[in-house]
PDB file of C-alpha atoms in Angstrom:
ATOM      1  CA  MET A   1      26.157   1.267  25.289  1.00 90.00           C
ATOM      2  CA  LYS A   2      25.904   0.496  21.593  1.00 96.00           C
ATOM      3  CA  LYS A   3      26.855   2.700  19.147  1.00 98.00           C
ATOM      4  CA  ILE A   4      24.287   2.550  16.089  1.00 98.00           C
ATOM      5  CA  LEU A   5      24.653   4.727  13.065  1.00 98.00           C
ATOM      6  CA  ILE A   6      21.732   5.769  11.471  1.00 98.00           C
ATOM      7  CA  ALA A   7      22.288   6.790   7.731  1.00 98.00           C
ATOM      8  CA  GLY A   8      20.389   9.410   7.153  1.00 98.00           C
ATOM      9  CA  LEU A   9      19.286  12.691   6.655  1.00 97.00           C
ATOM     10  CA  PRO A  10      19.412  14.272  10.133  1.00 96.00           C
ATOM     11  CA  GLU A  11      16.452  16.467   9.886  1.00 96.00           C
ATOM     12  CA  LEU A  12      14.794  12.949   8.485  1.00 96.00           C
ATOM     13  CA  THR A  13      15.945  10.890  12.325  1.00 98.00           C
ATOM     14  CA  LYS A  14      14.839  12.567  14.925  1.00 97.00           C
ATOM     15  CA  ASN A  15      12.172   9.938  16.168  1.00 97.00           C
ATOM     16  CA  TYR A  16      14.638   7.143  15.454  1.00 98.00           C
ATOM     17  CA  GLU A  17      17.242   8.935  17.709  1.00 98.00           C
ATOM     18  CA  LYS A  18      15.061   9.581  20.339  1.00 98.00           C
ATOM     19  CA  ALA A  19      13.953   5.878  20.120  1.00 98.00           C
ATOM     20  CA  PHE A  20      16.846   4.690  20.667  1.00 98.00           C
ATOM     21  CA  LEU A  21      18.582   7.390  23.803  1.00 98.00           C
ATOM     22  CA  SER A  22      15.394   6.251  25.013  1.00 98.00           C
ATOM     23  CA  LEU A  23      16.841   2.312  24.779  1.00 98.00           C
ATOM     24  CA  LYS A  24      19.731   3.477  26.966  1.00 97.00           C
ATOM     25  CA  ALA A  25      22.108   3.367  23.188  1.00 98.00           C
ATOM     26  CA  HIS A  26      24.239   6.262  21.494  1.00 98.00           C
ATOM     27  CA  PRO A  27      22.348   7.119  17.593  1.00 98.00           C
ATOM     28  CA  VAL A  28      24.655   8.736  15.464  1.00 98.00           C
ATOM     29  CA  VAL A  29      23.270  10.472  12.453  1.00 98.00           C
ATOM     30  CA  SER A  30      25.617  10.754   9.755  1.00 97.00           C
ATOM     31  CA  LEU A  31      26.582   9.988   5.555  1.00 97.00           C
ATOM     32  CA  HIS A  32      29.646   9.761   5.433  1.00 94.00           C
ATOM     33  CA  MET A  33      31.505   7.106   4.650  1.00 89.00           C
ATOM     34  CA  PRO A  34      32.479   5.615   8.431  1.00 89.00           C
ATOM     35  CA  CYS A  35      34.436   3.422   9.443  1.00 91.00           C
ATOM     36  CA  PRO A  36      32.016   0.026  10.890  1.00 92.00           C
ATOM     37  CA  ASP A  37      34.517  -0.588  13.161  1.00 94.00           C
ATOM     38  CA  GLU A  38      33.609   2.061  15.221  1.00 96.00           C
ATOM     39  CA  TYR A  39      29.810   1.544  15.473  1.00 98.00           C
ATOM     40  CA  ASP A  40      27.958  -1.768  16.737  1.00 97.00           C
ATOM     41  CA  ALA A  41      25.092  -1.581  14.041  1.00 98.00           C
ATOM     42  CA  LEU A  42      23.954   0.348  10.951  1.00 98.00           C
ATOM     43  CA  LEU A  43      20.286   1.506  10.771  1.00 98.00           C
ATOM     44  CA  LEU A  44      18.627   2.423   7.460  1.00 98.00           C
ATOM     45  CA  PRO A  45      15.783   4.543   7.722  1.00 98.00           C
ATOM     46  CA  GLY A  46      12.731   5.795   6.070  1.00 98.00           C
ATOM     47  CA  GLY A  47      13.115   8.461   3.261  1.00 97.00           C
ATOM     48  CA  ALA A  48      11.910   9.213   0.053  1.00 97.00           C
ATOM     49  CA  ASP A  49      11.650   6.723  -3.236  1.00 98.00           C
ATOM     50  CA  ILE A  50      15.090   4.943  -4.792  1.00 98.00           C
ATOM     51  CA  ASP A  51      15.953   6.191  -7.709  1.00 98.00           C
ATOM     52  CA  PRO A  52      15.196   3.266 -10.288  1.00 98.00           C
ATOM     53  CA  ILE A  53      18.564   3.116 -12.130  1.00 98.00           C
ATOM     54  CA  PHE A  54      19.628   1.079  -8.589  1.00 98.00           C
ATOM     55  CA  PHE A  55      17.790  -1.923  -9.865  1.00 98.00           C
ATOM     56  CA  GLY A  56      17.579  -1.050 -13.781  1.00 97.00           C
ATOM     57  CA  GLN A  57      13.890   0.659 -14.629  1.00 98.00           C
ATOM     58  CA  ILE A  58      13.019   3.728 -15.886  1.00 97.00           C
ATOM     59  CA  ASN A  59      10.489   6.021 -13.347  1.00 98.00           C
ATOM     60  CA  GLU A  60       7.645   4.268 -13.365  1.00 96.00           C
ATOM     61  CA  GLY A  61       5.602   6.509 -10.457  1.00 96.00           C
ATOM     62  CA  SER A  62       8.677   7.224  -8.493  1.00 97.00           C
ATOM     63  CA  ARG A  63       8.564  10.460  -6.620  1.00 95.00           C
ATOM     64  CA  LEU A  64      11.276  12.947  -4.806  1.00 95.00           C
ATOM     65  CA  ILE A  65      14.298  11.303  -5.661  1.00 97.00           C
ATOM     66  CA  ASN A  66      17.500  11.513  -4.418  1.00 98.00           C
ATOM     67  CA  THR A  67      20.484  10.066  -6.394  1.00 98.00           C
ATOM     68  CA  GLN A  68      23.273  11.546  -4.395  1.00 98.00           C
ATOM     69  CA  LEU A  69      21.524   9.993  -1.296  1.00 98.00           C
ATOM     70  CA  ASP A  70      20.829   6.833  -2.244  1.00 98.00           C
ATOM     71  CA  ARG A  71      24.261   6.301  -3.793  1.00 98.00           C
ATOM     72  CA  VAL A  72      25.486   7.170  -0.123  1.00 98.00           C
ATOM     73  CA  GLN A  73      23.487   4.681   1.897  1.00 98.00           C
ATOM     74  CA  LEU A  74      24.050   1.949  -0.722  1.00 98.00           C
ATOM     75  CA  GLN A  75      27.796   2.539  -0.277  1.00 98.00           C
ATOM     76  CA  ILE A  76      27.654   2.972   3.116  1.00 98.00           C
ATOM     77  CA  LEU A  77      25.392  -0.094   3.820  1.00 98.00           C
ATOM     78  CA  LYS A  78      28.267  -2.272   1.154  1.00 98.00           C
ATOM     79  CA  ALA A  79      31.596  -1.318   4.055  1.00 97.00           C
ATOM     80  CA  PHE A  80      28.853  -2.771   6.972  1.00 97.00           C
ATOM     81  CA  ILE A  81      28.169  -5.631   4.734  1.00 97.00           C
ATOM     82  CA  PRO A  82      31.648  -7.464   5.987  1.00 96.00           C
ATOM     83  CA  GLN A  83      31.749  -7.069   9.180  1.00 93.00           C
ATOM     84  CA  ARG A  84      28.912  -8.971   9.868  1.00 96.00           C
ATOM     85  CA  LYS A  85      27.192  -6.987  12.411  1.00 96.00           C
ATOM     86  CA  PRO A  86      23.636  -5.937  13.041  1.00 98.00           C
ATOM     87  CA  ILE A  87      21.816  -4.218   9.974  1.00 98.00           C
ATOM     88  CA  LEU A  88      18.010  -3.248  10.119  1.00 98.00           C
ATOM     89  CA  GLY A  89      16.323  -1.208   7.404  1.00 98.00           C
ATOM     90  CA  ILE A  90      12.697   0.460   7.830  1.00 98.00           C
ATOM     91  CA  CYS A  91      10.535   1.338   5.093  1.00 98.00           C
ATOM     92  CA  LYS A  92      13.236   2.916   2.329  1.00 98.00           C
ATOM     93  CA  GLY A  93      16.035   1.249   4.215  1.00 98.00           C
ATOM     94  CA  MET A  94      14.263  -2.184   3.999  1.00 98.00           C
ATOM     95  CA  GLN A  95      13.926  -1.655   0.488  1.00 98.00           C
ATOM     96  CA  LEU A  96      17.530  -0.182   0.174  1.00 98.00           C
ATOM     97  CA  ILE A  97      18.817  -3.889   1.383  1.00 99.00           C
ATOM     98  CA  ASN A  98      16.767  -5.748  -1.325  1.00 99.00           C
ATOM     99  CA  VAL A  99      17.912  -2.990  -4.249  1.00 98.00           C
ATOM    100  CA  PHE A 100      21.449  -4.151  -3.066  1.00 98.00           C
ATOM    101  CA  PHE A 101      21.450  -7.651  -3.317  1.00 98.00           C
ATOM    102  CA  GLY A 102      19.935  -7.868  -7.047  1.00 98.00           C
ATOM    103  CA  GLY A 103      16.386  -7.292  -5.856  1.00 98.00           C
ATOM    104  CA  ASP A 104      13.441  -4.150  -7.286  1.00 98.00           C
ATOM    105  CA  ILE A 105      11.239  -2.390  -6.494  1.00 98.00           C
ATOM    106  CA  ILE A 106       7.434  -2.042  -7.500  1.00 98.00           C
ATOM    107  CA  GLN A 107       7.084   1.593  -8.519  1.00 98.00           C
ATOM    108  CA  HIS A 108       4.072   2.197  -7.467  1.00 98.00           C
ATOM    109  CA  LEU A 109       1.657  -0.428  -5.771  1.00 98.00           C
ATOM    110  CA  SER A 110      -2.095  -0.792  -7.043  1.00 97.00           C
ATOM    111  CA  CYS A 111      -2.996  -0.967  -3.634  1.00 97.00           C
ATOM    112  CA  TYR A 112      -1.305   2.010  -2.527  1.00 96.00           C
ATOM    113  CA  LYS A 113      -4.772   3.701  -1.281  1.00 96.00           C
ATOM    114  CA  ALA A 114      -4.310   1.058   1.706  1.00 95.00           C
ATOM    115  CA  HIS A 115      -0.269   1.865   2.849  1.00 97.00           C
ATOM    116  CA  GLU A 116       0.406   5.037   1.513  1.00 96.00           C
ATOM    117  CA  TYR A 117       0.413   7.825   4.591  1.00 95.00           C
ATOM    118  CA  LEU A 118      -2.334  10.271   5.236  1.00 95.00           C
ATOM    119  CA  GLU A 119      -1.338  13.553   3.906  1.00 92.00           C
ATOM    120  CA  ASP A 120      -4.133  15.402   4.519  1.00 91.00           C
ATOM    121  CA  LEU A 121      -4.653  13.969   8.196  1.00 90.00           C
ATOM    122  CA  ASP A 122      -0.987  13.548   8.502  1.00 91.00           C
ATOM    123  CA  LYS A 123      -1.153   9.962  10.128  1.00 94.00           C
ATOM    124  CA  ASP A 124       0.145   6.402   9.293  1.00 96.00           C
ATOM    125  CA  GLN A 125      -2.417   4.227   8.024  1.00 96.00           C
ATOM    126  CA  SER A 126      -2.495   0.820   9.525  1.00 97.00           C
ATOM    127  CA  HIS A 127      -3.348  -2.537   8.847  1.00 98.00           C
ATOM    128  CA  ILE A 128      -2.859  -6.210   9.513  1.00 98.00           C
ATOM    129  CA  THR A 129       0.126  -9.160   8.124  1.00 98.00           C
ATOM    130  CA  HIS A 130       1.400 -12.000   8.601  1.00 98.00           C
ATOM    131  CA  ALA A 131       4.798 -13.558   9.055  1.00 98.00           C
ATOM    132  CA  ARG A 132       6.127 -16.735   8.950  1.00 98.00           C
ATOM    133  CA  PRO A 133       6.423 -19.107  11.397  1.00 98.00           C
ATOM    134  CA  ASP A 134       9.745 -19.685  11.173  1.00 97.00           C
ATOM    135  CA  SER A 135      10.837 -16.108  11.423  1.00 98.00           C
ATOM    136  CA  LEU A 136      12.247 -13.078  14.198  1.00 98.00           C
ATOM    137  CA  LEU A 137       9.244 -11.239  13.597  1.00 98.00           C
ATOM    138  CA  ALA A 138       6.645 -13.952  14.587  1.00 98.00           C
ATOM    139  CA  GLU A 139       8.942 -14.845  17.832  1.00 98.00           C
ATOM    140  CA  LEU A 140       9.056 -10.621  18.459  1.00 98.00           C
ATOM    141  CA  TYR A 141       5.079 -10.578  17.717  1.00 98.00           C
ATOM    142  CA  GLY A 142       3.587 -13.922  16.633  1.00 98.00           C
ATOM    143  CA  THR A 143       2.514 -14.618  12.839  1.00 98.00           C
ATOM    144  CA  THR A 144      -0.495 -12.101  12.934  1.00 98.00           C
ATOM    145  CA  PHE A 145      -0.498  -8.815  13.730  1.00 98.00           C
ATOM    146  CA  HIS A 146      -0.875  -4.726  12.990  1.00 98.00           C
ATOM    147  CA  VAL A 147       2.118  -2.569  11.644  1.00 98.00           C
ATOM    148  CA  ASN A 148       1.496   1.512  10.411  1.00 98.00           C
ATOM    149  CA  SER A 149       1.943   1.964   6.942  1.00 98.00           C
ATOM    150  CA  ALA A 150       3.109   4.701   5.417  1.00 97.00           C
ATOM    151  CA  HIS A 151       4.278   3.815   1.926  1.00 98.00           C
ATOM    152  CA  HIS A 152       3.169   3.680  -1.890  1.00 98.00           C
ATOM    153  CA  GLN A 153       6.025   1.757  -3.134  1.00 98.00           C
ATOM    154  CA  GLY A 154       7.282  -2.233  -2.122  1.00 98.00           C
ATOM    155  CA  CYS A 155       9.548  -5.070  -3.032  1.00 98.00           C
ATOM    156  CA  GLY A 156       9.343  -6.865  -6.116  1.00 98.00           C
ATOM    157  CA  MET A 157      12.016  -9.572  -7.073  1.00 98.00           C
ATOM    158  CA  PRO A 158      13.605 -10.520  -4.066  1.00 98.00           C
ATOM    159  CA  GLY A 159      17.582  -9.842  -3.667  1.00 98.00           C
ATOM    160  CA  ARG A 160      19.900 -12.700  -3.123  1.00 98.00           C
ATOM    161  CA  LYS A 161      19.920 -14.906  -0.284  1.00 98.00           C
ATOM    162  CA  ILE A 162      16.714 -12.740   0.566  1.00 98.00           C
ATOM    163  CA  VAL A 163      14.157 -14.124   2.345  1.00 98.00           C
ATOM    164  CA  TYR A 164      10.754 -12.469   2.553  1.00 98.00           C
ATOM    165  CA  THR A 165       9.113 -13.173   5.979  1.00 98.00           C
ATOM    166  CA  GLN A 166       6.271 -10.806   6.625  1.00 98.00           C
ATOM    167  CA  PHE A 167       3.268  -9.846   4.706  1.00 98.00           C
ATOM    168  CA  ALA A 168       0.216  -7.786   4.377  1.00 98.00           C
ATOM    169  CA  GLU A 169      -2.897  -9.376   3.399  1.00 98.00           C
ATOM    170  CA  ASP A 170      -3.087  -7.873   0.053  1.00 97.00           C
ATOM    171  CA  GLY A 171       0.210  -9.496  -0.750  1.00 98.00           C
ATOM    172  CA  VAL A 172       2.838  -6.531  -0.150  1.00 98.00           C
ATOM    173  CA  VAL A 173       6.376  -7.350   1.450  1.00 98.00           C
ATOM    174  CA  GLU A 174       6.527  -6.079   4.982  1.00 98.00           C
ATOM    175  CA  GLY A 175       9.235  -7.873   6.091  1.00 98.00           C
ATOM    176  CA  LEU A 176      12.430  -9.510   5.001  1.00 98.00           C
ATOM    177  CA  ALA A 177      15.736 -11.159   6.721  1.00 98.00           C
ATOM    178  CA  HIS A 178      19.393 -11.821   4.790  1.00 98.00           C
ATOM    179  CA  ALA A 179      19.498 -16.084   5.134  1.00 98.00           C
ATOM    180  CA  ASN A 180      22.862 -15.881   5.740  1.00 97.00           C
ATOM    181  CA  LEU A 181      23.665 -12.250   7.488  1.00 98.00           C
ATOM    182  CA  PRO A 182      22.168 -10.842  10.498  1.00 98.00           C
ATOM    183  CA  ILE A 183      20.462  -8.248   8.049  1.00 98.00           C
ATOM    184  CA  HIS A 184      16.419  -7.141   8.430  1.00 98.00           C
ATOM    185  CA  GLY A 185      14.170  -4.735   6.920  1.00 98.00           C
ATOM    186  CA  VAL A 186      10.960  -4.023   7.887  1.00 99.00           C
ATOM    187  CA  GLN A 187       8.243  -1.794   5.802  1.00 98.00           C
ATOM    188  CA  TRP A 188       6.774  -0.146   8.832  1.00 98.00           C
ATOM    189  CA  HIS A 189       8.557   2.502  11.323  1.00 98.00           C
ATOM    190  CA  PRO A 190       8.529   0.611  14.769  1.00 98.00           C
ATOM    191  CA  GLU A 191      10.582   3.935  15.978  1.00 98.00           C
ATOM    192  CA  ARG A 192       6.307   5.316  15.243  1.00 97.00           C
ATOM    193  CA  MET A 193       5.458   2.339  17.218  1.00 97.00           C
ATOM    194  CA  CYS A 194       6.770   2.991  20.680  1.00 97.00           C
ATOM    195  CA  PHE A 195       7.381   5.085  23.418  1.00 96.00           C
ATOM    196  CA  PRO A 196       5.325   8.276  23.143  1.00 95.00           C
ATOM    197  CA  HIS A 197       3.873   6.768  20.022  1.00 94.00           C
ATOM    198  CA  ALA A 198       2.661   3.535  20.764  1.00 94.00           C
ATOM    199  CA  ASP A 199      -1.054   2.462  19.999  1.00 93.00           C
ATOM    200  CA  ASP A 200      -3.133   0.044  21.013  1.00 94.00           C
ATOM    201  CA  VAL A 201      -3.990  -1.544  18.180  1.00 96.00           C
ATOM    202  CA  LEU A 202       0.031  -1.724  16.999  1.00 98.00           C
ATOM    203  CA  VAL A 203       2.149  -3.825  18.092  1.00 98.00           C
ATOM    204  CA  ASP A 204       5.647  -3.009  20.374  1.00 98.00           C
ATOM    205  CA  GLY A 205       7.547  -1.410  18.099  1.00 98.00           C
ATOM    206  CA  ILE A 206      10.297  -1.921  21.277  1.00 98.00           C
ATOM    207  CA  LEU A 207      10.411  -5.513  21.145  1.00 98.00           C
ATOM    208  CA  LEU A 208      11.936  -5.017  16.965  1.00 98.00           C
ATOM    209  CA  LEU A 209      13.904  -2.186  17.953  1.00 98.00           C
ATOM    210  CA  THR A 210      16.071  -3.608  21.793  1.00 98.00           C
ATOM    211  CA  TYR A 211      15.974  -7.225  19.383  1.00 98.00           C
ATOM    212  CA  PHE A 212      18.353  -5.339  17.045  1.00 98.00           C
ATOM    213  CA  LEU A 213      20.474  -4.027  20.148  1.00 97.00           C
ATOM    214  CA  CYS A 214      21.299  -6.794  21.184  1.00 95.00           C
ATOM    215  CA  MET A 215      21.733  -8.994  17.899  1.00 92.00           C
TER     216      MET A 215
END
């Protein structure tokens, strides 16, 4: 049974835990500095916006910042990278990966209304995306597919050896991968696209989560 560290707040990670348990994995939610040898992989979950100090900007639209949380998540990511173990970033987690490698964030997308979570309806939005033909995402889902959407920020300049692999039709980055390491990120939420959250319009998040467990 694969043991997955979910580096997040327990009150915000229930959907990730349920998805991994359904896939017969062993998720552990913790923000304590880990011994990476004890885990098979790292998941960086979604959450609030990253403090712009970590990518050299002042606040120009970032919300609900938790600087200490960001610092701890980046430290955990740093601890896992030398082990060359699988790392998956989801939503904020994808952005953390980009920032760690020196990239930056667009703090408030001009097209945010097509991407942000619909608070009044308590639901994700959805839209079509396009994956690079040579990418993992294209291998799993094809080059054109629908995903959910719940964010107002996006990746800007890519970090060192970070390759953007998926885009919304308006150009917003929806997926990335490291050129040499088993590190992937998606702006969407596969844990909300599978099992009881499955949707006929959206692709099945199980495919990505299963691949992550088998890397």
